[in-house]
């Protein structure tokens, strides 16, 4: 390991120059004007993988933005790891809030500032460089490696499932390794072994055939906004419990071991509340804040609109109102089933005089890995090697739908080794990535790859 770490130190400046070049490409997958930039970022990945010593590097078409594939398959009898990442980034708006231009990377206070620095170009780049270092020092890898670096993660990976199904043999592996999650803190690495799923929908309420004068019609006709508010109020009890019939069916309770582990993290509710300028925290009773964030389902109203929005007053009774809803789901909850239950609830609670349309939208399944799996336990040891502290085992409140895609398609474990931090402004202005975690993360990954064949041996599984 000392030779590997010395190699990384000697080439640090070169690696950062290359990362800066990649971050300078505005690969915004959501905006059509950046289509050529997205492809340029894919070509950068292809060249970086080839230069690192990988073979069969190819930009593969998907029907949308391409996937970059490469491999090194010269370790017969050893396991195969599929490394997933994404090279597309979120739009940079609002631009005026950036201290420096989002696609002109700057290093300040040992942080690299640019759109995509933390999500997910920085962490993905680290895998390429860690494996390149092993190839340079040892002349070979201790296992077989495949890469799947996509360009549509920030727009829902719309084409990835069908693409992977079509090329299932090519991407087959024994384990998937992803660095697109966060650590608990700057000095507290963590392994995420669970993700919540997603179920989204829109509710549209209509009453009369047009907006109506509030003086001529007020008191005699239904108001679409009143109806929508009345309907939305039926989705929760006052203590935060979701009241949709069957919403909590089949959810498994937390094990005593997990509850103990989360309690030992000593989450500071008061500091958390203060950091968000809240007067109180609120959520399903009977659970701690971390348990609510990581292991319990939610139903959130994300947007509500209708009626007059302009300056001043308009005496009108709106004839339509709209709400957008997303649910975060936990294991044993199926997005389609949950959306059907919400639809049934909406239909049963439609207010008098209202016509309600329910439209299902995005969805993704939850994921939970056994955190006693040797490959996940090895991740903890790798963090300890680089950071000098014991890694925590956590779940994450967000969703990464591709994780469940890999799990369902290949029936293999997915290991989530994050190196970003929650305050690094991914998806927001002034996104940045800690170069301390860049350096320590490279050491972590080298240790992990070197020891992974033993963790995946038949004796360990």
XYZ file of C-alpha atoms in Angstrom:
461
model
C 0.000 0.000 0.000
C 2.866 2.414 0.673
C 4.033 2.308 -2.948
C 0.480 2.925 -4.148
C -0.026 5.852 -1.822
C 3.328 7.353 -2.790
C 2.316 7.033 -6.459
C -0.918 8.907 -5.763
C 0.901 11.674 -3.912
C 3.428 12.112 -6.724
C 0.702 12.393 -9.350
C -1.771 14.462 -7.357
C -1.230 17.669 -9.332
C -1.601 15.798 -12.620
C -4.780 14.108 -11.438
C -6.297 17.427 -10.383
C -5.445 18.963 -13.770
C -7.291 16.125 -15.469
C -10.272 16.437 -13.139
C -10.409 20.187 -13.793
C -10.479 19.497 -17.539
C -13.447 17.139 -17.087
C -15.288 19.534 -14.777
C -14.886 22.286 -17.383
C -17.219 20.408 -19.745
C -20.822 21.574 -19.151
C -22.393 18.125 -19.485
C -25.906 19.185 -18.423
C -28.084 16.278 -19.495
C -31.390 18.108 -18.955
C -30.702 20.878 -21.488
C -30.741 20.115 -25.207
C -28.280 22.909 -25.958
C -25.646 20.920 -24.049
C -26.135 17.673 -25.978
C -22.736 17.991 -27.674
C -21.096 18.819 -24.321
C -22.580 15.677 -22.769
C -21.045 13.600 -25.558
C -17.745 15.451 -25.137
C -17.757 14.461 -21.449
C -18.393 10.841 -22.454
C -15.442 10.940 -24.832
C -13.301 12.323 -22.001
C -14.234 9.300 -19.869
C -13.471 6.919 -22.726
C -10.030 8.460 -23.190
C -9.323 8.520 -19.435
C -10.159 4.818 -19.143
C -7.991 3.923 -22.125
C -5.089 5.974 -20.769
C -5.500 4.298 -17.377
C -4.945 0.890 -18.988
C -8.481 -0.389 -19.506
C -9.554 -2.169 -22.658
C -12.574 -2.130 -24.953
C -13.377 1.447 -23.946
C -16.482 2.364 -25.892
C -19.113 5.094 -26.018
C -22.307 3.060 -26.325
C -25.569 4.519 -27.631
C -28.710 4.242 -25.496
C -31.453 6.156 -27.281
C -30.515 9.133 -25.124
C -27.123 10.193 -23.812
C -24.500 7.444 -24.118
C -23.023 5.015 -21.596
C -19.249 4.586 -21.436
C -18.008 1.015 -21.027
C -14.494 -0.318 -20.456
C -13.017 -3.395 -18.832
C -9.924 -5.230 -17.614
C -10.633 -8.970 -17.532
C -7.275 -10.676 -16.967
C -7.809 -12.180 -13.504
C -9.170 -15.667 -14.179
C -10.962 -17.208 -11.228
C -11.251 -13.832 -9.500
C -14.474 -11.860 -9.006
C -15.691 -9.165 -11.385
C -16.658 -5.732 -10.084
C -18.859 -3.346 -12.055
C -18.051 0.295 -11.241
C -20.980 2.650 -11.829
C -20.888 6.430 -11.988
C -22.319 9.270 -14.044
C -20.717 12.065 -16.014
C -23.811 14.243 -16.480
C -24.501 17.158 -14.151
C -27.378 19.345 -13.002
C -28.061 22.757 -14.574
C -26.035 25.511 -12.913
C -28.875 28.002 -12.376
C -29.098 30.459 -10.727
C -25.778 31.614 -12.142
C -25.609 34.888 -10.191
C -25.237 32.950 -6.912
C -21.983 31.284 -7.985
C -18.852 32.907 -6.580
C -16.889 31.637 -9.590
C -18.287 30.341 -12.915
C -19.675 26.782 -12.538
C -17.645 25.376 -15.428
C -14.402 27.201 -14.654
C -13.165 25.031 -11.761
C -11.366 26.801 -8.924
C -9.482 25.390 -5.938
C -10.017 27.381 -2.736
C -9.311 26.301 0.830
C -8.544 22.756 -0.321
C -11.938 22.469 -2.021
C -12.535 22.231 -5.750
C -15.501 24.343 -6.864
C -17.434 23.428 -10.024
C -20.727 21.921 -11.088
C -20.293 18.136 -10.875
C -17.306 18.284 -8.512
C -19.098 16.289 -5.808
C -21.967 14.844 -7.859
C -20.551 12.759 -9.439
C -17.469 13.512 -11.549
C -15.072 13.808 -8.606
C -15.957 10.476 -6.953
C -16.193 8.650 -10.307
C -12.796 9.988 -11.355
C -11.313 8.612 -8.129
C -12.179 5.038 -9.118
C -10.389 5.450 -12.441
C -7.282 6.845 -10.765
C -7.208 4.315 -7.913
C -7.342 1.402 -10.343
C -4.840 3.112 -12.651
C -2.439 3.374 -9.702
C -2.756 -0.350 -8.966
C -2.096 -1.173 -12.618
C 0.959 1.110 -12.706
C 2.497 -0.230 -9.486
C 1.542 -3.919 -9.625
C 1.281 -4.361 -13.377
C -2.104 -6.042 -12.986
C -5.357 -5.823 -11.031
C -6.314 -8.261 -8.268
C -9.738 -8.802 -9.836
C -11.715 -8.158 -13.004
C -13.193 -4.708 -13.573
C -15.969 -3.324 -15.749
C -17.151 0.276 -15.959
C -20.641 1.630 -16.569
C -20.478 5.438 -16.602
C -23.770 6.931 -17.776
C -24.931 10.344 -18.942
C -28.565 10.477 -17.816
C -28.545 10.008 -14.039
C -29.581 13.603 -13.417
C -32.649 13.140 -15.643
C -33.774 9.835 -14.160
C -31.645 7.313 -16.114
C -34.575 6.914 -18.499
C -32.779 4.624 -20.945
C -30.451 2.745 -18.599
C -32.660 -0.175 -17.529
C -33.519 -1.166 -21.098
C -29.884 -0.652 -22.136
C -28.553 -2.892 -19.360
C -31.172 -5.537 -20.156
C -30.069 -5.470 -23.787
C -26.382 -5.782 -22.824
C -26.840 -7.924 -19.728
C -24.024 -10.352 -20.519
C -21.529 -7.597 -21.181
C -22.209 -5.857 -17.865
C -22.597 -9.013 -15.750
C -20.539 -8.943 -12.551
C -20.316 -10.278 -9.005
C -20.683 -6.905 -7.297
C -21.565 -3.304 -8.168
C -19.536 -0.493 -6.606
C -20.916 3.058 -6.576
C -19.620 6.328 -5.117
C -22.652 8.610 -5.374
C -23.607 8.925 -1.706
C -22.308 11.064 1.150
C -20.397 10.571 4.393
C -21.835 11.568 7.763
C -19.211 14.270 8.226
C -15.689 15.412 7.276
C -14.082 13.015 9.751
C -16.842 10.407 9.843
C -16.882 8.052 6.848
C -19.961 5.915 6.433
C -21.196 3.027 4.335
C -24.727 3.388 3.042
C -26.504 0.031 2.890
C -30.063 1.209 2.263
C -31.889 3.715 0.067
C -35.494 4.797 0.048
C -37.521 4.383 -3.126
C -39.705 6.947 -4.858
C -43.321 7.285 -5.969
C -44.495 10.574 -7.472
C -47.873 11.819 -8.644
C -49.866 14.919 -9.505
C -53.380 15.807 -8.360
C -55.466 18.194 -10.462
C -58.741 19.582 -9.110
C -61.363 21.281 -11.277
C -64.722 22.773 -10.368
C -66.577 25.202 -12.665
C -65.936 25.602 -16.386
C -63.976 28.828 -15.781
C -62.764 31.132 -13.034
C -65.703 32.990 -11.519
C -66.268 36.487 -10.094
C -66.083 36.176 -6.299
C -68.799 38.776 -5.788
C -71.283 37.320 -8.250
C -70.680 33.675 -7.364
C -69.026 33.648 -3.924
C -70.874 31.523 -1.385
C -72.794 29.526 -3.985
C -70.119 27.541 -5.866
C -67.119 25.356 -4.910
C -63.628 26.841 -4.923
C -60.972 24.573 -6.502
C -58.228 25.708 -4.121
C -60.448 25.123 -1.080
C -61.255 21.656 -2.434
C -57.590 20.824 -3.013
C -56.563 21.990 0.466
C -59.389 19.940 1.986
C -58.274 16.876 0.034
C -54.574 17.248 0.868
C -55.394 17.670 4.548
C -56.788 14.119 4.599
C -53.384 12.613 3.709
C -51.858 13.076 7.198
C -52.970 13.156 10.786
C -51.832 16.102 12.891
C -48.929 14.107 14.372
C -47.460 13.395 10.912
C -48.781 9.858 10.400
C -49.819 9.120 6.804
C -53.515 8.253 6.702
C -53.699 6.581 3.278
C -55.280 3.171 3.861
C -52.656 0.399 3.673
C -49.713 2.786 3.229
C -47.703 1.119 6.011
C -48.666 -2.477 5.147
C -45.818 -5.042 5.062
C -43.115 -2.648 6.319
C -40.618 -4.499 8.493
C -39.633 -2.934 11.783
C -36.056 -1.956 12.552
C -33.915 -4.540 14.248
C -32.719 -3.805 17.771
C -29.154 -3.811 16.415
C -29.953 -1.114 13.848
C -31.778 1.085 16.359
C -28.827 0.787 18.725
C -26.348 1.659 15.949
C -28.334 4.756 14.946
C -28.654 5.874 18.573
C -24.882 5.578 18.986
C -24.410 8.134 16.192
C -25.774 10.689 18.702
C -27.604 12.833 16.191
C -27.960 16.353 17.579
C -31.613 17.232 16.996
C -31.248 20.742 18.417
C -28.306 21.585 16.144
C -30.127 20.042 13.183
C -33.204 22.129 13.953
C -31.155 25.305 14.374
C -29.219 24.728 11.142
C -32.551 24.742 9.275
C -33.943 27.746 11.188
C -36.891 25.663 12.339
C -38.952 26.250 15.472
C -39.539 22.495 15.857
C -38.964 19.149 14.162
C -41.985 17.163 13.033
C -42.581 13.609 11.869
C -44.083 10.211 12.459
C -44.219 9.566 16.227
C -42.246 6.771 17.825
C -39.079 7.191 15.773
C -35.868 9.173 16.110
C -34.854 11.764 13.534
C -32.386 9.404 11.826
C -34.948 6.599 11.800
C -37.487 8.925 10.178
C -34.932 10.090 7.601
C -33.552 6.685 6.671
C -36.045 3.945 7.488
C -39.596 5.309 7.425
C -41.718 6.195 4.380
C -42.944 9.704 3.636
C -45.638 11.481 1.654
C -44.695 15.070 0.889
C -46.540 17.832 -0.953
C -43.802 19.330 -3.154
C -45.818 22.033 -4.868
C -49.291 23.534 -4.833
C -50.591 26.140 -7.230
C -53.763 27.663 -8.654
C -55.711 30.877 -8.847
C -54.352 34.393 -9.126
C -50.591 34.722 -8.586
C -49.917 38.308 -9.652
C -49.376 41.527 -7.773
C -52.320 43.013 -5.958
C -55.799 41.498 -5.680
C -58.031 39.734 -8.157
C -61.520 38.892 -6.862
C -61.816 35.478 -8.431
C -62.942 31.981 -7.475
C -60.414 29.629 -9.128
C -61.814 26.744 -11.124
C -58.648 24.663 -10.961
C -55.819 23.884 -8.541
C -52.895 21.478 -8.637
C -50.524 19.660 -6.301
C -47.381 17.627 -6.841
C -46.581 14.815 -4.399
C -43.629 12.503 -3.851
C -43.324 9.576 -1.475
C -40.079 8.093 -0.211
C -40.507 4.349 0.186
C -38.833 1.687 2.314
C -38.292 -2.046 1.729
C -41.460 -4.069 1.015
C -43.212 -1.020 -0.421
C -43.910 -1.173 -4.154
C -44.191 2.190 -5.966
C -47.068 1.056 -8.189
C -48.988 -0.317 -5.207
C -48.449 2.872 -3.196
C -49.627 5.070 -6.083
C -52.750 2.928 -6.464
C -53.464 3.341 -2.754
C -53.061 7.118 -2.949
C -55.333 7.198 -5.986
C -57.995 5.209 -4.104
C -57.663 7.604 -1.153
C -58.053 10.621 -3.428
C -61.133 9.165 -5.064
C -62.679 8.327 -1.676
C -62.029 11.829 -0.314
C -62.917 13.952 -3.336
C -64.647 17.090 -2.000
C -68.191 18.012 -2.976
C -68.420 19.736 -6.330
C -64.841 18.877 -7.372
C -63.544 16.723 -10.202
C -60.138 15.203 -9.452
C -57.568 13.796 -11.880
C -54.751 11.622 -10.492
C -51.605 11.209 -12.613
C -48.777 8.822 -11.582
C -45.280 10.044 -12.372
C -41.690 8.942 -11.551
C -41.059 5.874 -9.435
C -38.173 3.815 -8.089
C -37.877 0.846 -5.754
C -36.161 0.997 -2.345
C -32.949 -0.943 -1.764
C -31.551 -2.647 1.317
C -28.353 -4.686 1.455
C -27.293 -6.984 4.290
C -24.716 -4.850 6.050
C -22.954 -7.951 7.391
C -21.965 -8.881 3.823
C -18.136 -9.274 3.640
C -17.845 -6.736 0.805
C -19.666 -4.128 2.899
C -17.654 -4.926 6.011
C -14.465 -4.575 3.945
C -15.602 -1.086 2.950
C -15.609 -0.171 6.651
C -12.053 -1.503 7.021
C -10.936 0.465 3.957
C -12.296 3.710 5.398
C -10.614 2.985 8.721
C -7.292 2.477 6.917
C -7.489 5.887 5.230
C -9.348 7.995 7.807
C -8.143 6.414 11.038
C -11.669 6.226 12.499
C -14.348 3.549 12.520
C -16.853 3.893 9.686
C -20.577 4.069 10.482
C -23.242 1.995 8.774
C -26.136 4.136 7.592
C -29.077 4.249 5.287
C -29.879 7.255 3.109
C -33.180 9.058 2.836
C -32.798 9.734 -0.879
C -33.206 7.473 -3.857
C -30.782 6.138 -6.471
C -33.093 4.137 -8.763
C -30.185 2.588 -10.652
C -29.168 0.722 -7.478
C -32.391 -1.250 -7.499
C -31.998 -1.731 -11.271
C -28.635 -3.409 -10.763
C -29.924 -5.453 -7.841
C -32.984 -6.746 -9.698
C -31.247 -7.321 -13.036
C -28.055 -9.011 -11.851
C -29.064 -10.248 -8.365
C -25.762 -9.140 -6.878
C -24.861 -6.901 -3.927
C -24.414 -3.169 -4.456
C -21.812 -1.436 -2.301
C -22.188 2.315 -1.799
C -18.933 4.027 -0.796
C -19.531 7.773 -0.719
C -16.919 10.512 -0.346
C -19.034 13.646 -0.655
C -20.459 15.711 2.197
C -24.030 16.913 2.641
C -22.967 20.567 2.698
C -21.111 20.482 -0.635
C -24.006 22.123 -2.515
C -24.601 19.425 -5.103
C -27.570 20.537 -7.241
C -27.036 24.073 -5.901
C -24.744 27.052 -6.596
C -21.105 26.769 -5.481
C -20.956 22.983 -5.589
C -17.597 21.793 -4.300
C -15.678 18.679 -3.317
C -13.206 18.319 -0.468
C -9.691 17.540 -1.644
C -9.067 15.951 1.758
C -11.698 13.403 0.827
C -10.257 13.206 -2.679
C -6.881 12.194 -1.215
C -8.204 9.917 1.516
C -10.812 8.500 -0.817
C -8.146 7.349 -3.269
C -6.361 5.554 -0.431
C -9.663 4.018 0.671
C -10.435 2.713 -2.804
C -6.950 1.290 -3.368
C -7.208 -0.631 -0.084
C -10.688 -1.829 -0.989
C -9.784 -3.088 -4.454
C -6.619 -4.804 -3.187
C -8.507 -6.756 -0.516
C -11.825 -7.332 -2.274
C -10.940 -10.722 -3.831
C -10.551 -12.194 -0.333
C -13.875 -10.704 0.802
C -15.651 -12.241 -2.186
C -14.007 -15.665 -1.880
C -16.325 -18.635 -1.278
C -14.918 -18.984 2.249
C -16.009 -15.423 3.123
C -19.489 -15.549 1.600
